[in-house]
Amino acid sequence: MKIMMLCALLALLCGCASPVWETVSDDVPQEEAIAVWQEEAYTITLGLPQEAVLQEADAGRSRYRVAETGLEIMTEVFLSSDLHSALRHVSGQDADSLTVLETTRFSLPEYQFAWYEAETGQLCRADLVMDGMTCYAVVCATPEDAGDSLLGEVRAVLATFGLSRDEGV
């Protein structure tokens, strides 16, 4: 009788084992994620001054400089989860310290803002377009003492800010 009771209890305990859960890892290799993201992102188009020379270019980022005037033009395509982190990425400033003008460009939200970069002594103006988590930024930086004289050139550059996609035609 004791053996029968023990066998019955053991049979009941068989169902107490935890089920095997099948999981899928969310870890996507970084290189693959960046490659897919870059294929889907637009390309920034811009009308640059004739004297602008490419100083630096790497994945999603370019920097041009006009030697005569000191005007620097930077373009960048990057990922950001929200506006505040995108503003910080572009300007290095907290969103609370910036006055941001919100408009639309290409039916997407556009944010225009300016700040003073104390480390380099530059006046900076940026246009930021957000397409979901993909951000497209153009920043124009002028030497502090030449800000007024270069205002027209900065406006002309920012007015030509566009996005295009290579359709593989």
Short mmCIF file of C-alpha atoms in Angstrom, two decimals:
data_model
loop_
_atom_site.label_atom_id
_atom_site.label_comp_id
_atom_site.label_asym_id
_atom_site.label_seq_id
_atom_site.Cartn_x
_atom_site.Cartn_y
_atom_site.Cartn_z
CA MET A 1 0.00 0.00 0.00
CA LYS A 2 2.81 2.37 0.87
CA ILE A 3 4.49 1.67 -2.43
CA MET A 4 1.24 2.33 -4.31
CA MET A 5 0.79 5.63 -2.51
CA LEU A 6 4.40 6.60 -3.21
CA CYS A 7 3.99 5.77 -6.92
CA ALA A 8 0.78 7.83 -7.07
CA LEU A 9 2.54 10.82 -5.44
CA LEU A 10 5.49 10.52 -7.80
CA ALA A 11 3.10 10.44 -10.75
CA LEU A 12 1.48 13.66 -9.50
CA LEU A 13 4.86 15.36 -9.07
CA CYS A 14 5.76 14.79 -12.72
CA GLY A 15 3.58 17.76 -13.68
CA CYS A 16 5.44 20.09 -11.29
CA ALA A 17 8.44 20.53 -13.53
CA SER A 18 8.66 24.03 -14.98
CA PRO A 19 7.84 24.29 -18.66
CA VAL A 20 10.64 24.90 -21.11
CA TRP A 21 10.38 28.44 -22.45
CA GLU A 22 11.58 29.19 -25.89
CA THR A 23 13.05 32.68 -26.16
CA VAL A 24 14.44 34.80 -28.93
CA SER A 25 17.35 37.08 -28.20
CA ASP A 26 16.92 40.75 -29.03
CA ASP A 27 20.64 41.15 -29.48
CA VAL A 28 21.13 42.14 -33.10
CA PRO A 29 24.73 42.33 -34.20
CA GLN A 30 25.56 46.06 -34.29
CA GLU A 31 27.13 45.93 -37.76
CA GLU A 32 23.99 44.38 -39.27
CA ALA A 33 21.67 46.87 -37.55
CA ILE A 34 23.71 49.84 -38.75
CA ALA A 35 23.88 48.48 -42.29
CA VAL A 36 20.10 47.98 -42.46
CA TRP A 37 19.45 51.39 -40.91
CA GLN A 38 21.81 53.16 -43.33
CA GLU A 39 20.16 51.48 -46.31
CA GLU A 40 16.76 52.78 -45.22
CA ALA A 41 17.89 56.32 -44.29
CA TYR A 42 17.62 59.26 -46.65
CA THR A 43 20.69 61.14 -47.85
CA ILE A 44 21.08 64.81 -46.91
CA THR A 45 21.39 67.14 -49.89
CA LEU A 46 22.74 70.63 -49.42
CA GLY A 47 23.82 73.64 -51.45
CA LEU A 48 27.32 74.47 -50.24
CA PRO A 49 29.33 77.64 -50.87
CA GLN A 50 31.81 77.18 -53.73
CA GLU A 51 34.75 77.63 -51.38
CA ALA A 52 33.59 74.87 -49.00
CA VAL A 53 36.10 72.04 -48.65
CA LEU A 54 35.28 68.63 -47.19
CA GLN A 55 37.29 68.29 -43.96
CA GLU A 56 35.94 65.04 -42.57
CA ALA A 57 33.50 62.34 -43.65
CA ASP A 58 32.55 59.05 -42.05
CA ALA A 59 29.42 56.96 -41.52
CA GLY A 60 26.54 59.42 -41.70
CA ARG A 61 28.60 62.52 -40.84
CA SER A 62 30.32 65.17 -42.97
CA ARG A 63 32.07 68.43 -42.10
CA TYR A 64 32.85 71.20 -44.57
CA ARG A 65 34.80 74.42 -43.98
CA VAL A 66 35.16 77.70 -45.84
CA ALA A 67 38.72 78.78 -45.01
CA GLU A 68 38.27 82.48 -45.88
CA THR A 69 35.30 83.08 -43.58
CA GLY A 70 35.66 80.31 -41.00
CA LEU A 71 32.14 79.03 -41.74
CA GLU A 72 31.77 75.35 -40.83
CA ILE A 73 28.91 73.21 -42.12
CA MET A 74 28.22 69.83 -40.58
CA THR A 75 25.67 67.25 -41.70
CA GLU A 76 24.78 64.15 -39.75
CA VAL A 77 22.31 61.27 -39.96
CA PHE A 78 21.86 59.50 -36.64
CA LEU A 79 19.37 57.54 -34.53
CA SER A 80 17.64 59.06 -31.52
CA SER A 81 14.72 57.85 -29.44
CA ASP A 82 13.32 61.31 -28.66
CA LEU A 83 13.66 65.03 -29.37
CA HIS A 84 15.51 65.87 -26.15
CA SER A 85 18.28 63.35 -26.80
CA ALA A 86 18.51 64.47 -30.45
CA LEU A 87 18.90 68.11 -29.40
CA ARG A 88 21.60 67.12 -26.92
CA HIS A 89 23.38 65.04 -29.57
CA VAL A 90 23.47 67.94 -32.04
CA SER A 91 24.19 70.85 -29.70
CA GLY A 92 25.66 69.34 -26.56
CA GLN A 93 23.11 71.45 -24.66
CA ASP A 94 20.11 70.44 -22.57
CA ALA A 95 16.82 70.93 -24.40
CA ASP A 96 15.66 73.23 -21.58
CA SER A 97 18.46 75.70 -22.36
CA LEU A 98 17.53 75.97 -26.06
CA THR A 99 14.73 77.88 -27.73
CA VAL A 100 13.41 75.51 -30.37
CA LEU A 101 11.18 76.57 -33.26
CA GLU A 102 9.08 73.65 -34.49
CA THR A 103 8.00 73.64 -38.15
CA THR A 104 7.61 70.99 -40.85
CA ARG A 105 9.79 70.15 -43.81
CA PHE A 106 9.00 67.35 -46.27
CA SER A 107 5.87 66.65 -44.15
CA LEU A 108 8.19 65.71 -41.27
CA PRO A 109 8.75 67.62 -38.02
CA GLU A 110 11.63 70.08 -38.24
CA TYR A 111 13.29 71.79 -35.30
CA GLN A 112 15.38 74.95 -35.68
CA PHE A 113 17.58 76.21 -32.86
CA ALA A 114 20.77 78.14 -32.17
CA TRP A 115 23.37 78.26 -29.40
CA TYR A 116 26.77 79.67 -28.53
CA GLU A 117 29.63 77.17 -28.33
CA ALA A 118 31.89 78.67 -25.64
CA GLU A 119 34.76 76.19 -26.14
CA THR A 120 35.29 77.14 -29.78
CA GLY A 121 33.88 80.69 -29.72
CA GLN A 122 31.32 79.86 -32.40
CA LEU A 123 27.72 80.84 -33.01
CA CYS A 124 25.84 77.73 -34.16
CA ARG A 125 22.52 77.32 -35.91
CA ALA A 126 20.95 73.93 -36.65
CA ASP A 127 18.02 72.44 -38.51
CA LEU A 128 16.96 68.99 -37.35
CA VAL A 129 14.42 66.82 -39.20
CA MET A 130 13.13 63.69 -37.49
CA ASP A 131 11.67 60.73 -39.37
CA GLY A 132 10.70 58.38 -36.58
CA MET A 133 13.98 57.52 -34.86
CA THR A 134 16.14 58.65 -37.78
CA CYS A 135 17.39 62.23 -37.42
CA TYR A 136 18.87 64.45 -40.11
CA ALA A 137 20.83 67.47 -38.90
CA VAL A 138 22.57 70.39 -40.59
CA VAL A 139 24.64 72.66 -38.37
CA CYS A 140 26.26 75.92 -39.47
CA ALA A 141 28.91 77.35 -37.14
CA THR A 142 30.46 80.79 -37.58
CA PRO A 143 33.22 82.54 -35.65
CA GLU A 144 31.68 84.77 -32.99
CA ASP A 145 32.98 88.00 -34.52
CA ALA A 146 31.77 87.09 -38.04
CA GLY A 147 28.26 85.91 -37.16
CA ASP A 148 26.40 88.94 -38.56
CA SER A 149 28.40 89.08 -41.79
CA LEU A 150 27.84 85.37 -42.49
CA LEU A 151 24.14 85.32 -41.62
CA GLY A 152 23.06 85.47 -45.28
CA GLU A 153 25.38 82.62 -46.21
CA VAL A 154 24.10 80.49 -43.30
CA ARG A 155 20.48 81.14 -44.32
CA ALA A 156 21.27 80.19 -47.93
CA VAL A 157 22.85 76.89 -46.86
CA LEU A 158 19.97 75.96 -44.54
CA ALA A 159 17.39 76.91 -47.18
CA THR A 160 18.82 74.23 -49.50
CA PHE A 161 18.64 71.45 -46.89
CA GLY A 162 16.92 68.48 -48.53
CA LEU A 163 16.53 64.72 -48.25
CA SER A 164 16.79 62.25 -51.10
CA ARG A 165 16.74 58.51 -51.50
CA ASP A 166 18.62 56.60 -54.17
CA GLU A 167 15.94 54.46 -55.76
CA GLY A 168 18.52 52.39 -57.65
CA VAL A 169 17.38 53.61 -61.05
#
